[in-house]
Amino acid sequence: MAIYYGEPSRTFSEYLLIPGYSSTECIPSKVSLKTPLVRYEKGQEPELSINIPMVSAIMQSVSDDRLAVALAQEGGLSFIYGSQPVEQQAEMVRRVKRYRAGFVVSDSNVSPDMTLGDVLAITERTGHSTVAVTEDGRSGGKLLGIVTNKDYRVSRMGPETKVSEFMTRFEDLVYADEDTTLKEANDIIWEHKINCLPLVNKKQELVYLVFRKDYDTHKKNENELIDTSKRYMVGAGINTRDYEERVPALVEAGADALCIDSSEGYSEWQRITLDYIRKKNGRSVKVGAGNVVDGDGFRFLAEAGADFVKVGIGGGAICITREQKGIGRGQATAVIEVAKARDEYFRETGIYVPICSDGGIVHDYHITLALAMGADFVMLGRYFARFDESPTKRVNINGSYMKEYWGEGSARARNWQRYDLGGDKKLSFEEGVDSFVPYAGSLHDNVSMTLSKVRSTMCNCGALTIPELQKRAKITLVSSTSIVEGGAHDVTLRDKR
């Protein structure tokens, strides 16, 4: 008969942390959330670390270049989705690496022949109030003007009004040369009392926009994740089919880390992919693998050369793998078991291979639990899909703003490579759904709040670093009754205004 586990697999919601002793030194402002991204040997420092234990999921509806920049500014890393043409993905990586802090590549653009209706559609979709007018309507085209909400009145202008009729023309703009420094740009903005300064090249082509509102933000980005050349760091997803073409293109584009994107990583296909990368690039290319849910899967990928291992099958908000195939494991149990295997591997070999908890995060405190259970960092999809910076549309559903969110195994994404078992190049059945998640605003505001909770909880446990948390944390199972007790109960709540 099959190997049978007597204990049920459990989720994060079935556990709570027990407070530990906190000294006067244990205050949130002193907590360090820095954590290793890739393997390292005992006594050495990892070649790559991240400043917060959060990375974004390898999904069409989550991780593009815009979100990658926003997350790197907070200290985390995005893995740009791989279910797109190789050159398109490589270009997203290049855009992140070219990004200069404070210098925005315009992604809201129109041509003079487009209409007010087009402008309104763009501002509704992106939330941006500034739209660049270029000759061909694309970013990087010849700049002909700018449109802001001060240039039009919806109540007095028809949606068919041409942009050329109401835009602020180039000759009336304050602009600067593309080589202008951020300090010089901000000085120009303050001197001329403007909100946006376009930077153009000698051909009058739009290169960057600098915004007044970003000034304070960039002053506060002390935690940003940058490489040795002070460029933002970015990751990218790959698969086990076209890696011979995709990996070199992503490396050339400047990707700092790669990750094999697969629903199940305990597979010969992943070993073959890792072997290829090691033979061609040695250990210079950092690549994670997964996903696995037990110690055997972890050891297989660690011995195959993975730089980190992703943990989790079927726990994502849009994942229906367990429902469709009856395969997976409760995320908390999976993390605990894999963390034990990671620590055993470290004792045996002196090599520490970080693990990433992927899926199953519903509440902010689940992140702290995942870290306490042994995860070095967490990968989040639904969490990031809710923000302004994610690539999906913001839509109004019954009076509430929502963001679109779909799984890589859904009919919409059709990312068959993620579920590839060596058969036909197609999805035989869906393992993900197409959905909406509540719109939550900016990434910065939400990540700041989440990490405030994580730091506060770590202090309650007497820990100032993630390794200290893993060493000192005390965790208890909770009953269904105590879960109810943990929320508001036996009261009548006031209406939220």
PDB file of N, CA, C and O in Angstrom, residues 9-52:
ATOM      1  N   SER A   9      -1.950  17.334   7.164  1.00  0.00           N
ATOM      2  CA  SER A   9      -1.142  18.498   6.765  1.00  0.00           C
ATOM      3  C   SER A   9      -1.931  19.748   7.110  1.00  0.00           C
ATOM      4  O   SER A   9      -3.148  19.799   6.952  1.00  0.00           O
ATOM      5  N   ARG A  10      -1.211  20.770   7.582  1.00  0.00           N
ATOM      6  CA  ARG A  10      -1.883  21.921   8.170  1.00  0.00           C
ATOM      7  C   ARG A  10      -1.531  23.227   7.451  1.00  0.00           C
ATOM      8  O   ARG A  10      -0.503  23.318   6.783  1.00  0.00           O
ATOM      9  N   THR A  11      -2.397  24.217   7.624  1.00  0.00           N
ATOM     10  CA  THR A  11      -2.217  25.531   7.017  1.00  0.00           C
ATOM     11  C   THR A  11      -1.754  26.522   8.084  1.00  0.00           C
ATOM     12  O   THR A  11      -1.795  26.247   9.280  1.00  0.00           O
ATOM     13  N   PHE A  12      -1.324  27.697   7.631  1.00  0.00           N
ATOM     14  CA  PHE A  12      -0.843  28.711   8.566  1.00  0.00           C
ATOM     15  C   PHE A  12      -1.918  29.133   9.557  1.00  0.00           C
ATOM     16  O   PHE A  12      -1.627  29.473  10.712  1.00  0.00           O
ATOM     17  N   SER A  13      -3.174  29.148   9.136  1.00  0.00           N
ATOM     18  CA  SER A  13      -4.252  29.622  10.002  1.00  0.00           C
ATOM     19  C   SER A  13      -4.488  28.706  11.203  1.00  0.00           C
ATOM     20  O   SER A  13      -5.231  29.064  12.123  1.00  0.00           O
ATOM     21  N   GLU A  14      -3.876  27.536  11.211  1.00  0.00           N
ATOM     22  CA  GLU A  14      -4.038  26.598  12.318  1.00  0.00           C
ATOM     23  C   GLU A  14      -2.977  26.780  13.406  1.00  0.00           C
ATOM     24  O   GLU A  14      -2.908  25.995  14.352  1.00  0.00           O
ATOM     25  N   TYR A  15      -2.153  27.832  13.267  1.00  0.00           N
ATOM     26  CA  TYR A  15      -1.083  28.052  14.233  1.00  0.00           C
ATOM     27  C   TYR A  15      -1.086  29.485  14.749  1.00  0.00           C
ATOM     28  O   TYR A  15      -1.541  30.405  14.073  1.00  0.00           O
ATOM     29  N   LEU A  16      -0.550  29.661  15.940  1.00  0.00           N
ATOM     30  CA  LEU A  16      -0.281  30.977  16.497  1.00  0.00           C
ATOM     31  C   LEU A  16       1.116  30.973  17.113  1.00  0.00           C
ATOM     32  O   LEU A  16       1.630  29.921  17.508  1.00  0.00           O
ATOM     33  N   LEU A  17       1.712  32.147  17.208  1.00  0.00           N
ATOM     34  CA  LEU A  17       2.991  32.312  17.884  1.00  0.00           C
ATOM     35  C   LEU A  17       2.761  32.637  19.353  1.00  0.00           C
ATOM     36  O   LEU A  17       1.834  33.380  19.693  1.00  0.00           O
ATOM     37  N   ILE A  18       3.595  32.059  20.217  1.00  0.00           N
ATOM     38  CA  ILE A  18       3.534  32.353  21.647  1.00  0.00           C
ATOM     39  C   ILE A  18       4.554  33.460  21.943  1.00  0.00           C
ATOM     40  O   ILE A  18       5.714  33.353  21.550  1.00  0.00           O
ATOM     41  N   PRO A  19       4.151  34.529  22.632  1.00  0.00           N
ATOM     42  CA  PRO A  19       5.113  35.599  22.933  1.00  0.00           C
ATOM     43  C   PRO A  19       6.299  35.086  23.745  1.00  0.00           C
ATOM     44  O   PRO A  19       6.160  34.190  24.580  1.00  0.00           O
ATOM     45  N   GLY A  20       7.464  35.660  23.476  1.00  0.00           N
ATOM     46  CA  GLY A  20       8.654  35.344  24.249  1.00  0.00           C
ATOM     47  C   GLY A  20       9.168  36.588  24.953  1.00  0.00           C
ATOM     48  O   GLY A  20       8.593  37.671  24.823  1.00  0.00           O
ATOM     49  N   TYR A  21      10.255  36.452  25.695  1.00  0.00           N
ATOM     50  CA  TYR A  21      10.810  37.583  26.430  1.00  0.00           C
ATOM     51  C   TYR A  21      11.346  38.638  25.466  1.00  0.00           C
ATOM     52  O   TYR A  21      12.111  38.342  24.551  1.00  0.00           O
ATOM     53  N   SER A  22      10.971  39.898  25.684  1.00  0.00           N
ATOM     54  CA  SER A  22      11.447  41.021  24.870  1.00  0.00           C
ATOM     55  C   SER A  22      12.224  41.979  25.753  1.00  0.00           C
ATOM     56  O   SER A  22      11.678  42.494  26.738  1.00  0.00           O
ATOM     57  N   SER A  23      13.478  42.227  25.401  1.00  0.00           N
ATOM     58  CA  SER A  23      14.283  43.188  26.157  1.00  0.00           C
ATOM     59  C   SER A  23      13.954  44.603  25.688  1.00  0.00           C
ATOM     60  O   SER A  23      13.232  44.808  24.714  1.00  0.00           O
ATOM     61  N   THR A  24      14.521  45.586  26.366  1.00  0.00           N
ATOM     62  CA  THR A  24      14.300  46.976  25.974  1.00  0.00           C
ATOM     63  C   THR A  24      14.948  47.293  24.632  1.00  0.00           C
ATOM     64  O   THR A  24      14.624  48.305  23.998  1.00  0.00           O
ATOM     65  N   GLU A  25      15.881  46.444  24.202  1.00  0.00           N
ATOM     66  CA  GLU A  25      16.530  46.620  22.905  1.00  0.00           C
ATOM     67  C   GLU A  25      15.652  46.136  21.756  1.00  0.00           C
ATOM     68  O   GLU A  25      15.887  46.470  20.601  1.00  0.00           O
ATOM     69  N   CYS A  26      14.655  45.334  22.099  1.00  0.00           N
ATOM     70  CA  CYS A  26      13.844  44.688  21.051  1.00  0.00           C
ATOM     71  C   CYS A  26      12.694  45.602  20.641  1.00  0.00           C
ATOM     72  O   CYS A  26      11.569  45.484  21.124  1.00  0.00           O
ATOM     73  N   ILE A  27      12.999  46.532  19.735  1.00  0.00           N
ATOM     74  CA  ILE A  27      11.993  47.453  19.218  1.00  0.00           C
ATOM     75  C   ILE A  27      11.963  47.339  17.696  1.00  0.00           C
ATOM     76  O   ILE A  27      12.976  47.009  17.070  1.00  0.00           O
ATOM     77  N   PRO A  28      10.786  47.553  17.076  1.00  0.00           N
ATOM     78  CA  PRO A  28      10.645  47.340  15.631  1.00  0.00           C
ATOM     79  C   PRO A  28      11.679  48.056  14.780  1.00  0.00           C
ATOM     80  O   PRO A  28      12.118  47.519  13.759  1.00  0.00           O
ATOM     81  N   SER A  29      12.091  49.253  15.177  1.00  0.00           N
ATOM     82  CA  SER A  29      13.035  50.012  14.348  1.00  0.00           C
ATOM     83  C   SER A  29      14.407  49.348  14.259  1.00  0.00           C
ATOM     84  O   SER A  29      15.191  49.664  13.361  1.00  0.00           O
ATOM     85  N   LYS A  30      14.684  48.438  15.176  1.00  0.00           N
ATOM     86  CA  LYS A  30      15.978  47.758  15.166  1.00  0.00           C
ATOM     87  C   LYS A  30      15.929  46.390  14.491  1.00  0.00           C
ATOM     88  O   LYS A  30      16.941  45.707  14.396  1.00  0.00           O
ATOM     89  N   VAL A  31      14.759  45.983  14.042  1.00  0.00           N
ATOM     90  CA  VAL A  31      14.615  44.672  13.400  1.00  0.00           C
ATOM     91  C   VAL A  31      15.216  44.701  11.994  1.00  0.00           C
ATOM     92  O   VAL A  31      14.934  45.611  11.206  1.00  0.00           O
ATOM     93  N   SER A  32      16.030  43.711  11.673  1.00  0.00           N
ATOM     94  CA  SER A  32      16.563  43.544  10.317  1.00  0.00           C
ATOM     95  C   SER A  32      15.834  42.393   9.636  1.00  0.00           C
ATOM     96  O   SER A  32      15.756  41.290  10.180  1.00  0.00           O
ATOM     97  N   LEU A  33      15.314  42.661   8.457  1.00  0.00           N
ATOM     98  CA  LEU A  33      14.602  41.634   7.698  1.00  0.00           C
ATOM     99  C   LEU A  33      15.440  41.108   6.538  1.00  0.00           C
ATOM    100  O   LEU A  33      14.930  40.409   5.663  1.00  0.00           O
ATOM    101  N   LYS A  34      16.705  41.445   6.515  1.00  0.00           N
ATOM    102  CA  LYS A  34      17.596  40.960   5.456  1.00  0.00           C
ATOM    103  C   LYS A  34      17.694  39.442   5.515  1.00  0.00           C
ATOM    104  O   LYS A  34      17.794  38.865   6.601  1.00  0.00           O
ATOM    105  N   THR A  35      17.685  38.801   4.350  1.00  0.00           N
ATOM    106  CA  THR A  35      17.654  37.347   4.302  1.00  0.00           C
ATOM    107  C   THR A  35      18.355  36.853   3.040  1.00  0.00           C
ATOM    108  O   THR A  35      18.342  37.540   2.019  1.00  0.00           O
ATOM    109  N   PRO A  36      19.001  35.684   3.102  1.00  0.00           N
ATOM    110  CA  PRO A  36      19.711  35.185   1.922  1.00  0.00           C
ATOM    111  C   PRO A  36      18.756  34.766   0.815  1.00  0.00           C
ATOM    112  O   PRO A  36      17.697  34.181   1.075  1.00  0.00           O
ATOM    113  N   LEU A  37      19.129  35.074  -0.424  1.00  0.00           N
ATOM    114  CA  LEU A  37      18.349  34.651  -1.583  1.00  0.00           C
ATOM    115  C   LEU A  37      18.905  33.364  -2.179  1.00  0.00           C
ATOM    116  O   LEU A  37      18.144  32.535  -2.691  1.00  0.00           O
ATOM    117  N   VAL A  38      20.226  33.180  -2.112  1.00  0.00           N
ATOM    118  CA  VAL A  38      20.860  32.035  -2.783  1.00  0.00           C
ATOM    119  C   VAL A  38      21.778  31.279  -1.815  1.00  0.00           C
ATOM    120  O   VAL A  38      22.151  31.786  -0.754  1.00  0.00           O
ATOM    121  N   ARG A  39      22.138  30.073  -2.206  1.00  0.00           N
ATOM    122  CA  ARG A  39      22.946  29.185  -1.367  1.00  0.00           C
ATOM    123  C   ARG A  39      24.309  29.786  -1.041  1.00  0.00           C
ATOM    124  O   ARG A  39      24.868  30.571  -1.807  1.00  0.00           O
ATOM    125  N   TYR A  40      24.834  29.366   0.095  1.00  0.00           N
ATOM    126  CA  TYR A  40      26.174  29.797   0.499  1.00  0.00           C
ATOM    127  C   TYR A  40      26.763  28.734   1.413  1.00  0.00           C
ATOM    128  O   TYR A  40      26.041  27.914   2.002  1.00  0.00           O
ATOM    129  N   GLU A  41      28.071  28.758   1.547  1.00  0.00           N
ATOM    130  CA  GLU A  41      28.756  27.798   2.395  1.00  0.00           C
ATOM    131  C   GLU A  41      28.916  28.354   3.802  1.00  0.00           C
ATOM    132  O   GLU A  41      28.983  29.570   4.007  1.00  0.00           O
ATOM    133  N   LYS A  42      28.989  27.455   4.768  1.00  0.00           N
ATOM    134  CA  LYS A  42      29.121  27.834   6.168  1.00  0.00           C
ATOM    135  C   LYS A  42      30.329  28.748   6.361  1.00  0.00           C
ATOM    136  O   LYS A  42      31.410  28.494   5.842  1.00  0.00           O
ATOM    137  N   GLY A  43      30.127  29.836   7.064  1.00  0.00           N
ATOM    138  CA  GLY A  43      31.201  30.785   7.316  1.00  0.00           C
ATOM    139  C   GLY A  43      31.346  31.852   6.250  1.00  0.00           C
ATOM    140  O   GLY A  43      32.150  32.779   6.404  1.00  0.00           O
ATOM    141  N   GLN A  44      30.574  31.745   5.154  1.00  0.00           N
ATOM    142  CA  GLN A  44      30.632  32.723   4.085  1.00  0.00           C
ATOM    143  C   GLN A  44      29.328  33.519   4.018  1.00  0.00           C
ATOM    144  O   GLN A  44      28.310  33.117   4.590  1.00  0.00           O
ATOM    145  N   GLU A  45      29.361  34.620   3.288  1.00  0.00           N
ATOM    146  CA  GLU A  45      28.160  35.417   3.055  1.00  0.00           C
ATOM    147  C   GLU A  45      27.543  35.024   1.716  1.00  0.00           C
ATOM    148  O   GLU A  45      28.266  34.724   0.761  1.00  0.00           O
ATOM    149  N   PRO A  46      26.217  35.005   1.628  1.00  0.00           N
ATOM    150  CA  PRO A  46      25.590  34.706   0.335  1.00  0.00           C
ATOM    151  C   PRO A  46      25.922  35.785  -0.694  1.00  0.00           C
ATOM    152  O   PRO A  46      26.059  36.959  -0.340  1.00  0.00           O
ATOM    153  N   GLU A  47      26.051  35.378  -1.953  1.00  0.00           N
ATOM    154  CA  GLU A  47      26.337  36.354  -3.006  1.00  0.00           C
ATOM    155  C   GLU A  47      25.166  37.297  -3.238  1.00  0.00           C
ATOM    156  O   GLU A  47      25.361  38.445  -3.637  1.00  0.00           O
ATOM    157  N   LEU A  48      23.961  36.804  -3.021  1.00  0.00           N
ATOM    158  CA  LEU A  48      22.777  37.651  -3.173  1.00  0.00           C
ATOM    159  C   LEU A  48      21.889  37.520  -1.943  1.00  0.00           C
ATOM    160  O   LEU A  48      21.585  36.407  -1.502  1.00  0.00           O
ATOM    161  N   SER A  49      21.482  38.647  -1.411  1.00  0.00           N
ATOM    162  CA  SER A  49      20.500  38.688  -0.325  1.00  0.00           C
ATOM    163  C   SER A  49      19.431  39.702  -0.708  1.00  0.00           C
ATOM    164  O   SER A  49      19.624  40.535  -1.615  1.00  0.00           O
ATOM    165  N   ILE A  50      18.296  39.639  -0.040  1.00  0.00           N
ATOM    166  CA  ILE A  50      17.255  40.637  -0.242  1.00  0.00           C
ATOM    167  C   ILE A  50      17.006  41.328   1.099  1.00  0.00           C
ATOM    168  O   ILE A  50      17.242  40.752   2.161  1.00  0.00           O
ATOM    169  N   ASN A  51      16.570  42.568   1.053  1.00  0.00           N
ATOM    170  CA  ASN A  51      16.456  43.375   2.264  1.00  0.00           C
ATOM    171  C   ASN A  51      15.148  43.183   3.002  1.00  0.00           C
ATOM    172  O   ASN A  51      15.031  43.556   4.174  1.00  0.00           O
ATOM    173  N   ILE A  52      14.144  42.638   2.336  1.00  0.00           N
ATOM    174  CA  ILE A  52      12.905  42.225   2.990  1.00  0.00           C
ATOM    175  C   ILE A  52      12.577  40.830   2.474  1.00  0.00           C
ATOM    176  O   ILE A  52      12.906  40.495   1.326  1.00  0.00           O
TER     177      ILE A  52
END
